[in-house]
Coordinates of C-alpha atoms in Angstrom, one line a residue:
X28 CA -75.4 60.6 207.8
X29 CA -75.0 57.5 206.0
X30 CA -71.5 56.5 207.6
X31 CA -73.4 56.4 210.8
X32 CA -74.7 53.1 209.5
X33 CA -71.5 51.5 208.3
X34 CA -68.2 52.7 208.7
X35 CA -69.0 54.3 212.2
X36 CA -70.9 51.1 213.5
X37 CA -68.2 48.9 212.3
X38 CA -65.5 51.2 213.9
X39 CA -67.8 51.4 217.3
X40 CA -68.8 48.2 217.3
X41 CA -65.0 46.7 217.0
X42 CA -65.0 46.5 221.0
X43 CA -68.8 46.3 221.7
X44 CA -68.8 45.0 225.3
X45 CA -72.5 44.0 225.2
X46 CA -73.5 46.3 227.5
X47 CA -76.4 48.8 226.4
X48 CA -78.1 52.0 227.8
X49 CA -81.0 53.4 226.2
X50 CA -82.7 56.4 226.6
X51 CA -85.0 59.4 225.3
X52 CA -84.1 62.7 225.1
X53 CA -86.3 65.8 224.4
X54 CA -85.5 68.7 222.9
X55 CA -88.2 71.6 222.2
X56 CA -90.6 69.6 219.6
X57 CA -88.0 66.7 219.3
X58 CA -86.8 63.5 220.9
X59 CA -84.1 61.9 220.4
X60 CA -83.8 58.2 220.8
X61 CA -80.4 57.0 222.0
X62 CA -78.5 53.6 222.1
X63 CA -74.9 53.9 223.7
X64 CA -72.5 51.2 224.7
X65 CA -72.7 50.8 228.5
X66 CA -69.3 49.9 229.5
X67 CA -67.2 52.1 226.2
X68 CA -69.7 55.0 226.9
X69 CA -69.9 56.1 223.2
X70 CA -73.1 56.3 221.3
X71 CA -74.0 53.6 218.8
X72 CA -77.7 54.7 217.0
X73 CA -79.9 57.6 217.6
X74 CA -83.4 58.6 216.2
X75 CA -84.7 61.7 215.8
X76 CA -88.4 62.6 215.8
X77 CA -90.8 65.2 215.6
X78 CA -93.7 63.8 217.8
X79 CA -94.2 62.2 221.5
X80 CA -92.1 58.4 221.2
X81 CA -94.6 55.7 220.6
X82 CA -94.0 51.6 221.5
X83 CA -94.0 51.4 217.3
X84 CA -91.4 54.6 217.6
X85 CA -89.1 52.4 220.3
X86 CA -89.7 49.0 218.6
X87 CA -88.8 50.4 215.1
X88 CA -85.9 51.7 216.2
X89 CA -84.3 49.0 218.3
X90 CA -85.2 46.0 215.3
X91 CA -83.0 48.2 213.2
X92 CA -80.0 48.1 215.5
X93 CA -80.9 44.5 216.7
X94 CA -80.3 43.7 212.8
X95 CA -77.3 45.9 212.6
X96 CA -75.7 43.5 215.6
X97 CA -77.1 40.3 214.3
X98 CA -75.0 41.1 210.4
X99 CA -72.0 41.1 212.6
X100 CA -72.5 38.3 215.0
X101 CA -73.0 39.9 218.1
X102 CA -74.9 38.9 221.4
X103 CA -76.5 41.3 223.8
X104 CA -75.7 40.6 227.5
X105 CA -77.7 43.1 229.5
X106 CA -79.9 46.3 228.8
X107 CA -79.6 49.2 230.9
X108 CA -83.2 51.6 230.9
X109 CA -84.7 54.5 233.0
X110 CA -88.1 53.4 234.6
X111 CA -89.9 54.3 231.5
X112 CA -92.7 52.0 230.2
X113 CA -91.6 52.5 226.9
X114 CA -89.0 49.2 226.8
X115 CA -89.7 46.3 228.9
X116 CA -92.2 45.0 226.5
X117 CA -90.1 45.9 223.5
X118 CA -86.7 44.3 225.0
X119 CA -88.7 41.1 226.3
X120 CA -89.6 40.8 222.8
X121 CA -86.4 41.6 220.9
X122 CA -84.1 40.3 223.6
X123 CA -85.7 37.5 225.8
X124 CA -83.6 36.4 228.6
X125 CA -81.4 38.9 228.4
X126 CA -81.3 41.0 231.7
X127 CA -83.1 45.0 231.6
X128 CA -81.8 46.8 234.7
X129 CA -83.4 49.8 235.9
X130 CA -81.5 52.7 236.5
X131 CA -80.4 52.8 240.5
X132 CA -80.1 56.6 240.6
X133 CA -83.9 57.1 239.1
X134 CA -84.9 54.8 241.4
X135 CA -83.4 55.9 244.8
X136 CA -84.4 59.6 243.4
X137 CA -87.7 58.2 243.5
X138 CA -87.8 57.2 247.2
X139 CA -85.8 59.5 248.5
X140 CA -88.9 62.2 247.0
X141 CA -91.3 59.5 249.1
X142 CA -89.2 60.0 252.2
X143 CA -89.3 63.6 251.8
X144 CA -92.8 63.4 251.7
X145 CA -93.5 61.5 254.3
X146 CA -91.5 63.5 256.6
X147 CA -93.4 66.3 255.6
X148 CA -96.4 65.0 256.5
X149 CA -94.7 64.1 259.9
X150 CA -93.4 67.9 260.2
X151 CA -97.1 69.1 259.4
X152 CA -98.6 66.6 261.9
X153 CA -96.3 68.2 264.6
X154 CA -97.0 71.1 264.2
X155 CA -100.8 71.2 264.0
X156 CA -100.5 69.4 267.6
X157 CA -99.1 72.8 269.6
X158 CA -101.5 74.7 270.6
X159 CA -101.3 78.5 269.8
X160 CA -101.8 81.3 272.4
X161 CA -103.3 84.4 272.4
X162 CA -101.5 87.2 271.1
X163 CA -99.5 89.3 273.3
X164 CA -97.3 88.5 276.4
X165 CA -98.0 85.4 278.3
X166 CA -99.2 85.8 281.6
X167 CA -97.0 84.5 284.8
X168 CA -98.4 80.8 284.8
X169 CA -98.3 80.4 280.9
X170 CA -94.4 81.4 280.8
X171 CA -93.0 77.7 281.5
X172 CA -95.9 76.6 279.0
X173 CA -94.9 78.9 276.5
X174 CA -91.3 78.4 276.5
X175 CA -91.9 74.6 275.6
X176 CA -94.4 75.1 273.1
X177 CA -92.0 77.4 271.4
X178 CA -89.4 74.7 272.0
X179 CA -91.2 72.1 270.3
X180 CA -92.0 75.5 267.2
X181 CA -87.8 75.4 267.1
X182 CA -88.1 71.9 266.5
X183 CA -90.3 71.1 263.5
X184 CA -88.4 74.2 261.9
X185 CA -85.5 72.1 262.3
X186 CA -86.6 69.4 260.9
X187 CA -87.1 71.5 257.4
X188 CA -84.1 73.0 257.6
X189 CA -81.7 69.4 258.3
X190 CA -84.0 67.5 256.2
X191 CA -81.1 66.1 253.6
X192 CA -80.1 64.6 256.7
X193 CA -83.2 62.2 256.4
X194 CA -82.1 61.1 253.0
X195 CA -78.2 61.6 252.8
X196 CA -76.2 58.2 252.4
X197 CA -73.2 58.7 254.5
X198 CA -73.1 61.1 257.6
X199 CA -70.2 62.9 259.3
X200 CA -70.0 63.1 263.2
X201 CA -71.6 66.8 263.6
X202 CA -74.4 65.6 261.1
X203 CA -75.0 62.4 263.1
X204 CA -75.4 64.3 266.4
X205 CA -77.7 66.5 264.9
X206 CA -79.6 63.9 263.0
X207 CA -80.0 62.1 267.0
X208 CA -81.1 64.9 268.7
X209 CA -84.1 65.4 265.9
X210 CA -85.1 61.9 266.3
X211 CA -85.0 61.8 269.8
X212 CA -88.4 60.6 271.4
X213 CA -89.8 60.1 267.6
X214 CA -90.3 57.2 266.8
X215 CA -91.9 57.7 263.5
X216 CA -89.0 59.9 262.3
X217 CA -86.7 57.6 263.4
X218 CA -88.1 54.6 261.3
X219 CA -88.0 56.9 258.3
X220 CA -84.4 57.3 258.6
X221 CA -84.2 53.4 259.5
X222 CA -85.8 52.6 256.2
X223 CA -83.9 54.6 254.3
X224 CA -80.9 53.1 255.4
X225 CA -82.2 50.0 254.5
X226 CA -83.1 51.2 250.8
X227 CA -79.3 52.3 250.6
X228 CA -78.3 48.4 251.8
X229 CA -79.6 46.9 249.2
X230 CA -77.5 48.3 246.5
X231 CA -74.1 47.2 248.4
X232 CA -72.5 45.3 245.7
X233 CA -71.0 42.8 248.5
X234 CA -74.5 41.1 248.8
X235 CA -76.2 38.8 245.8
X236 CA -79.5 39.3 244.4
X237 CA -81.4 36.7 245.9
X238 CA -80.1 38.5 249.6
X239 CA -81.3 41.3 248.1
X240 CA -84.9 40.4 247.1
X241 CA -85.2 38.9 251.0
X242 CA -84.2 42.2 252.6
X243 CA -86.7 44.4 250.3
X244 CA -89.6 41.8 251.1
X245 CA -88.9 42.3 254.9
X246 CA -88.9 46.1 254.1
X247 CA -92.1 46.0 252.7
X248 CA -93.7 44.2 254.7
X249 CA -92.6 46.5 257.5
X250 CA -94.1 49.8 255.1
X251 CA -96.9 48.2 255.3
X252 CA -97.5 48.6 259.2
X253 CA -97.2 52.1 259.2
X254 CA -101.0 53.0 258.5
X255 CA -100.5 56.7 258.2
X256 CA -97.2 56.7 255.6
X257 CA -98.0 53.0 253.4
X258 CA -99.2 55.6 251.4
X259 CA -96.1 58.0 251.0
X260 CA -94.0 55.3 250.6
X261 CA -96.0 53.2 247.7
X262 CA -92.9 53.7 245.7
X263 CA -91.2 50.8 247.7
X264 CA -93.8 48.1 246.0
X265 CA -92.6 49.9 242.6
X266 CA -91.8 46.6 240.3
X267 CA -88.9 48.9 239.1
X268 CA -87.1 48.5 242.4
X269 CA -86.7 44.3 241.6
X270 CA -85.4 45.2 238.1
X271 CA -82.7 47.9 239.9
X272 CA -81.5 45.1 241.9
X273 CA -80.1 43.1 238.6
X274 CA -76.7 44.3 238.7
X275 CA -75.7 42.6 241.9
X276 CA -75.3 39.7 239.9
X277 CA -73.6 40.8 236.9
X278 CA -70.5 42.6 237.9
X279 CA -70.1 43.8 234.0
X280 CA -73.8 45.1 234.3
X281 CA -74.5 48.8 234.6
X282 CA -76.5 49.4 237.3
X283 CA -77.6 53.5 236.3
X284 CA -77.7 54.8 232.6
X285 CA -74.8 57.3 233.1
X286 CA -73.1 56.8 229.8
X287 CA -76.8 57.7 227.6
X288 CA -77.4 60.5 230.0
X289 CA -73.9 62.1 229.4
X290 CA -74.2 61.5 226.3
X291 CA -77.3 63.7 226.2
X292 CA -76.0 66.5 228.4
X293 CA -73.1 66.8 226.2
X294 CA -75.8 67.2 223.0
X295 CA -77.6 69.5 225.2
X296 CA -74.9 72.2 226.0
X297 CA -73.8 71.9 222.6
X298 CA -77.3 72.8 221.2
X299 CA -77.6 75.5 224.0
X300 CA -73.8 77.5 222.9
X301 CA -74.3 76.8 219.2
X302 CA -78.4 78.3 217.8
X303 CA -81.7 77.8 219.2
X304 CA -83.5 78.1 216.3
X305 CA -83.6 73.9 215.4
X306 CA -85.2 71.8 212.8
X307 CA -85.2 68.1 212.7
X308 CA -82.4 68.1 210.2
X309 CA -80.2 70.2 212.3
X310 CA -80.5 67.9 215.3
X311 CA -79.4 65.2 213.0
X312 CA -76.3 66.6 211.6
X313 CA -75.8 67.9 215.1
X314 CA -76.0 64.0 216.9
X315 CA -73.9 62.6 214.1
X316 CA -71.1 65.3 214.1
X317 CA -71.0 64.6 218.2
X318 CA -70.8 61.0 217.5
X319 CA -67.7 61.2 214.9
X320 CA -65.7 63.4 217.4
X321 CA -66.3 61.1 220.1
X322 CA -65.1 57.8 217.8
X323 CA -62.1 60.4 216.9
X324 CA -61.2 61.1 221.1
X325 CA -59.2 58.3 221.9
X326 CA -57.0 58.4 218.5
X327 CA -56.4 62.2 218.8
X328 CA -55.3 61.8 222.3
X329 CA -52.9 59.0 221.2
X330 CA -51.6 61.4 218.2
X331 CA -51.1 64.4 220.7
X332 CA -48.9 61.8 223.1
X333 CA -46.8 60.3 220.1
X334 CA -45.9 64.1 219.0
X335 CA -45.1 65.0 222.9
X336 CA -42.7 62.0 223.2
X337 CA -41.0 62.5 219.7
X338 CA -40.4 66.2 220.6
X339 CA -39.2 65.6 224.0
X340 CA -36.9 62.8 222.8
X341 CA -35.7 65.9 220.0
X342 CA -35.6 68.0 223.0
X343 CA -33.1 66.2 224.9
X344 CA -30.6 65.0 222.6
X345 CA -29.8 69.0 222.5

């Protein structure tokens, strides 16, 4: 554990790119506080503890590793976080000026669950308006009546069933056509999708931040017409969403936290093959053995290529 602190960070740190990702992970009775290197994707520090994280828990950690970079002379360029509330006060404080981006994929996870929403409220508001008939067979002058009313019944079933459709990022032609003939004379559904669209837009890395911030006030301010789903869709006016938008600017800047959230599967399905009976200790040794394998990846690989050229070079002068 205590060559996590030296000769591991000074092996790690060789090629720091500047780029972090931070993240908590829990596990049963633990969580497990995480820094990894954005752009090299390996893990740098980790903290282990017994209770629910705590600012004190966060700012702890991250002086410790802000001291570990400052021995060595190095500079933070950007900080890549889920929407927790746990850093931006911390990072403002420990790192001013320097950039925190909020992970994309929490954030569009976030409103595509508001679009969903909203089109369910939609669905339900559809299908409370067709009136219901007595049971048994319609008479003669209720047949054409019936047959649309069960029409409109096949309809709002649909709209369950092809609701990804709502939400989805890129559509195929069948999925298109199907998608048209749903929003065909609804208005309402149709602005969903339309909004949705727009969401998508403003994560295109062709267009700068200052494009973007203009587009999602214009979306907003459109939300905000729509009396009966401003509601739903609160999670536009999210402060979050500004923060997600960082990385249009910085090319080098990680717009999700991928490399921490791998990092934390991995640790995860290891823990899951190896015991389930865990102590604090265990999870420890069990983070620091995962971290020295992962420093060990790239030079193993090169060993296992140096032996397959030598032995095919053996190989062919026979």
């Amino acid at each position: 554990m205590e060559s996590i602190s030296t000769t591991y960070l000074d092996e790690a740190l060789a090629n720091f790119s500047g780029y972090l990702a931070i993240d908590e992970l829990y596990d049963g009775p633990f969580c497990v506080l995480s820094i990894v290197d954005n752009r090299k994707y390996n893990r740098l520090a980790f903290r282990v503890l017994d209770h629910k994280p705590t600012h004190r828990d966060v700012r702890t950690f991250l002086s410790e590793f802000k001291g570990q970079l400052d021995k060595r002379g190095l500079a933070v360029h950007g900080i890549t976080t889920d929407g927790s509330p746990l850093y931006p006060k911390v990072l403002k404080r420990l790192w001013p000026g320097v950039p925190h981006q909020s992970c994309r994929f929490h954030i569009l996870m976030e409103i595509t669950k508001a679009v969903l929403r909203a089109l369910a409220k939609l669905r339900k508001e559809m299908k409370a308006k067709i009136p219901k008939f007595k049971r048994g067979h319609p008479g003669t002058e209720q047949q054409a009546l019936a047959r649309r009313f069960k029409g409109r019944k096949q309809r709002v079933a649909e709209l369950f069933k092809q609701r990804h459709l709502f939400v989805r990022r890129h559509l195929n032609r069948t999925q298109k056509k199907v998608l048209e003939r749903l929003l065909r004379g609804q208005q309402q559904l149709r602005a969903l999708r339309q909004i949705m669209d727009e969401v998508y837009g403003l994560f295109d890395r062709r267009r700068r931040l200052a494009t973007a911030l203009g587009q999602l006030a214009k979306l907003r301010q459109r939300v905000r017409r729509f009396k009966r789903l401003r509601r739903t869709l609160a999670k536009l006016n999210s402060p979050n969403l500004e923060k997600a938008l960082l990385f249009l600017d910085d090319k080098l800047l990680g717009s999700t936290s991928n490399a921490v959230e791998r990092s934390n599967r991995r640790f995860r399905k290891a823990q899951k093959s190896i015991y389930s009976v865990r102590t604090k200790g265990h999870v420890q040794q069990r983070l620091a053995l995962d971290m020295q394998r992962e420093l060990r990846g790239p030079k193993r690989q090169q060993t296992r290529d140096t032996l397959h050229q030598a032995r095919s070079r053996h190989d062919s002068l026979h």
